[in-house]
PDB file of C-alpha atoms in Angstrom:
ATOM      1  CA  MET A   1      98.824-111.302   1.998  1.00  0.00           C
ATOM      2  CA  ALA A   2      96.081-108.881   3.190  1.00  0.00           C
ATOM      3  CA  THR A   3      95.562-105.668   1.709  1.00  0.00           C
ATOM      4  CA  ALA A   4      94.625-102.358   3.768  1.00  0.00           C
ATOM      5  CA  THR A   5      91.646-100.470   2.605  1.00  0.00           C
ATOM      6  CA  PHE A   6      91.707 -96.809   3.106  1.00  0.00           C
ATOM      7  CA  THR A   7      88.364 -94.857   2.925  1.00  0.00           C
ATOM      8  CA  THR A   8      87.585 -91.011   4.090  1.00  0.00           C
ATOM      9  CA  GLU A   9      84.216 -89.762   5.356  1.00  0.00           C
ATOM     10  CA  PRO A  10      82.718 -86.387   4.261  1.00  0.00           C
ATOM     11  CA  LEU A  11      82.413 -83.938   7.087  1.00  0.00           C
ATOM     12  CA  GLU A  12      79.129 -84.012   9.140  1.00  0.00           C
ATOM     13  CA  ARG A  13      77.581 -80.632  10.399  1.00  0.00           C
ATOM     14  CA  SER A  14      78.965 -81.099  13.837  1.00  0.00           C
ATOM     15  CA  ASP A  15      82.498 -81.665  12.872  1.00  0.00           C
ATOM     16  CA  PRO A  16      85.257 -78.724  13.031  1.00  0.00           C
ATOM     17  CA  ARG A  17      85.780 -77.079   9.762  1.00  0.00           C
ATOM     18  CA  ALA A  18      89.235 -75.585  10.843  1.00  0.00           C
ATOM     19  CA  LEU A  19      91.596 -75.582  13.510  1.00  0.00           C
ATOM     20  CA  GLY A  20      94.260 -73.274  14.001  1.00  0.00           C
ATOM     21  CA  LYS A  21      96.156 -72.524  10.682  1.00  0.00           C
ATOM     22  CA  TYR A  22      94.532 -75.851   9.233  1.00  0.00           C
ATOM     23  CA  GLU A  23      91.492 -76.264   6.902  1.00  0.00           C
ATOM     24  CA  ILE A  24      89.969 -79.782   7.756  1.00  0.00           C
ATOM     25  CA  LEU A  25      89.110 -81.394   4.499  1.00  0.00           C
ATOM     26  CA  GLU A  26      87.835 -84.962   5.423  1.00  0.00           C
ATOM     27  CA  LYS A  27      87.681 -87.408   8.338  1.00  0.00           C
ATOM     28  CA  LEU A  28      90.475 -90.110   8.292  1.00  0.00           C
ATOM     29  CA  GLY A  29      89.333 -92.260  10.971  1.00  0.00           C
ATOM     30  CA  THR A  30      88.352 -92.293  14.604  1.00  0.00           C
ATOM     31  CA  GLY A  31      89.867 -94.126  17.328  1.00  0.00           C
ATOM     32  CA  SER A  32      89.573 -94.604  21.212  1.00  0.00           C
ATOM     33  CA  PHE A  33      90.469 -91.251  22.018  1.00  0.00           C
ATOM     34  CA  ALA A  34      90.916 -89.001  19.014  1.00  0.00           C
ATOM     35  CA  THR A  35      89.800 -88.481  15.716  1.00  0.00           C
ATOM     36  CA  VAL A  36      92.277 -88.001  12.474  1.00  0.00           C
ATOM     37  CA  TRP A  37      91.342 -85.674   9.905  1.00  0.00           C
ATOM     38  CA  LEU A  38      92.964 -84.751   6.625  1.00  0.00           C
ATOM     39  CA  ALA A  39      93.673 -81.230   6.621  1.00  0.00           C
ATOM     40  CA  ARG A  40      95.732 -78.494   4.713  1.00  0.00           C
ATOM     41  CA  LYS A  41      97.531 -75.335   5.879  1.00  0.00           C
ATOM     42  CA  ARG A  42      95.694 -72.598   4.894  1.00  0.00           C
ATOM     43  CA  ASP A  43      97.122 -70.789   1.796  1.00  0.00           C
ATOM     44  CA  GLU A  44      99.524 -73.859   1.347  1.00  0.00           C
ATOM     45  CA  GLU A  45      99.141 -77.053  -0.617  1.00  0.00           C
ATOM     46  CA  GLU A  46     100.977 -78.977   2.266  1.00  0.00           C
ATOM     47  CA  LEU A  47      98.326 -81.823   3.478  1.00  0.00           C
ATOM     48  CA  VAL A  48      98.581 -82.962   7.061  1.00  0.00           C
ATOM     49  CA  ALA A  49      96.679 -85.707   9.170  1.00  0.00           C
ATOM     50  CA  LEU A  50      95.365 -83.630  11.838  1.00  0.00           C
ATOM     51  CA  LYS A  51      94.764 -85.773  15.184  1.00  0.00           C
ATOM     52  CA  THR A  52      92.447 -84.005  17.565  1.00  0.00           C
ATOM     53  CA  ILE A  53      91.713 -85.074  21.114  1.00  0.00           C
ATOM     54  CA  SER A  54      88.673 -83.232  22.873  1.00  0.00           C
ATOM     55  CA  ARG A  55      90.015 -81.364  25.990  1.00  0.00           C
ATOM     56  CA  GLU A  56      86.894 -81.677  27.515  1.00  0.00           C
ATOM     57  CA  ARG A  57      87.278 -85.586  27.302  1.00  0.00           C
ATOM     58  CA  LEU A  58      90.841 -85.325  28.492  1.00  0.00           C
ATOM     59  CA  GLU A  59      89.770 -83.222  31.511  1.00  0.00           C
ATOM     60  CA  LYS A  60      86.830 -85.352  32.413  1.00  0.00           C
ATOM     61  CA  THR A  61      88.642 -88.869  32.271  1.00  0.00           C
ATOM     62  CA  ARG A  62      89.280 -90.275  35.470  1.00  0.00           C
ATOM     63  CA  ARG A  63      91.516 -92.685  34.059  1.00  0.00           C
ATOM     64  CA  ASN A  64      95.255 -90.970  33.976  1.00  0.00           C
ATOM     65  CA  LYS A  65      95.898 -93.825  31.182  1.00  0.00           C
ATOM     66  CA  VAL A  66      94.649 -91.755  28.304  1.00  0.00           C
ATOM     67  CA  ARG A  67      96.436 -88.597  29.398  1.00  0.00           C
ATOM     68  CA  SER A  68      99.545 -90.699  30.076  1.00  0.00           C
ATOM     69  CA  ASN A  69      99.458 -92.336  26.526  1.00  0.00           C
ATOM     70  CA  LEU A  70      98.938 -88.971  24.731  1.00  0.00           C
ATOM     71  CA  GLU A  71     101.837 -87.487  26.813  1.00  0.00           C
ATOM     72  CA  SER A  72     103.992 -90.480  25.834  1.00  0.00           C
ATOM     73  CA  GLU A  73     102.959 -90.370  22.361  1.00  0.00           C
ATOM     74  CA  MET A  74     103.940 -86.439  21.859  1.00  0.00           C
ATOM     75  CA  ALA A  75     107.120 -87.227  23.524  1.00  0.00           C
ATOM     76  CA  ILE A  76     107.978 -90.009  20.982  1.00  0.00           C
ATOM     77  CA  LEU A  77     107.037 -87.968  18.078  1.00  0.00           C
ATOM     78  CA  ARG A  78     109.090 -84.825  19.259  1.00  0.00           C
ATOM     79  CA  HIS A  79     112.271 -87.134  19.962  1.00  0.00           C
ATOM     80  CA  PHE A  80     112.384 -89.500  16.980  1.00  0.00           C
ATOM     81  CA  LYS A  81     113.299 -88.512  13.238  1.00  0.00           C
ATOM     82  CA  HIS A  82     113.413 -91.381  10.769  1.00  0.00           C
ATOM     83  CA  PRO A  83     112.459 -92.013   7.309  1.00  0.00           C
ATOM     84  CA  HIS A  84     110.274 -95.078   8.246  1.00  0.00           C
ATOM     85  CA  LEU A  85     108.242 -92.847  10.896  1.00  0.00           C
ATOM     86  CA  VAL A  86     105.428 -90.155  10.159  1.00  0.00           C
ATOM     87  CA  SER A  87     107.291 -86.852  11.182  1.00  0.00           C
ATOM     88  CA  LEU A  88     105.651 -84.601  13.448  1.00  0.00           C
ATOM     89  CA  VAL A  89     104.601 -81.211  12.107  1.00  0.00           C
ATOM     90  CA  GLU A  90     103.415 -79.429  15.192  1.00  0.00           C
ATOM     91  CA  ILE A  91     101.656 -79.764  18.409  1.00  0.00           C
ATOM     92  CA  ASN A  92      99.043 -77.303  19.397  1.00  0.00           C
ATOM     93  CA  LYS A  93      95.778 -76.641  21.353  1.00  0.00           C
ATOM     94  CA  CYS A  94      92.686 -74.413  20.954  1.00  0.00           C
ATOM     95  CA  THR A  95      89.813 -74.140  23.083  1.00  0.00           C
ATOM     96  CA  ASP A  96      88.145 -77.165  22.282  1.00  0.00           C
ATOM     97  CA  TYR A  97      91.012 -79.825  21.315  1.00  0.00           C
ATOM     98  CA  VAL A  98      94.459 -80.461  21.507  1.00  0.00           C
ATOM     99  CA  TYR A  99      95.910 -81.316  17.890  1.00  0.00           C
ATOM    100  CA  ILE A 100      98.744 -83.097  16.519  1.00  0.00           C
ATOM    101  CA  ALA A 101      99.454 -82.211  12.867  1.00  0.00           C
ATOM    102  CA  LEU A 102     101.525 -85.329  11.138  1.00  0.00           C
ATOM    103  CA  GLU A 103     102.997 -85.652   7.913  1.00  0.00           C
ATOM    104  CA  TYR A 104     100.334 -87.051   5.575  1.00  0.00           C
ATOM    105  CA  MET A 105     101.451 -90.267   3.940  1.00  0.00           C
ATOM    106  CA  ARG A 106      99.547 -91.212   0.817  1.00  0.00           C
TER     107      ARG A 106
END
């Protein structure tokens, strides 16, 4: 049976330090169109996995597939509540990013 390894990366100088009400702590991973950060709600202990998608990249993409995939993911997260699925905390946007705050599973 294969075991998964989990590593985090320290923040780099160009990485965001906060988004909305979230303080970014570490980078958890990077995918084809998003980066996921370990973040904490300010003044609270609650940790979230904060998935960020560059608004510039979304606007520049000529492929509607990226935007369509993001919209599908958000619709699924809004609709489904199940103990075996990561819960949606919130979806929001700022000047540079669309971000999805998800329940952080340790």
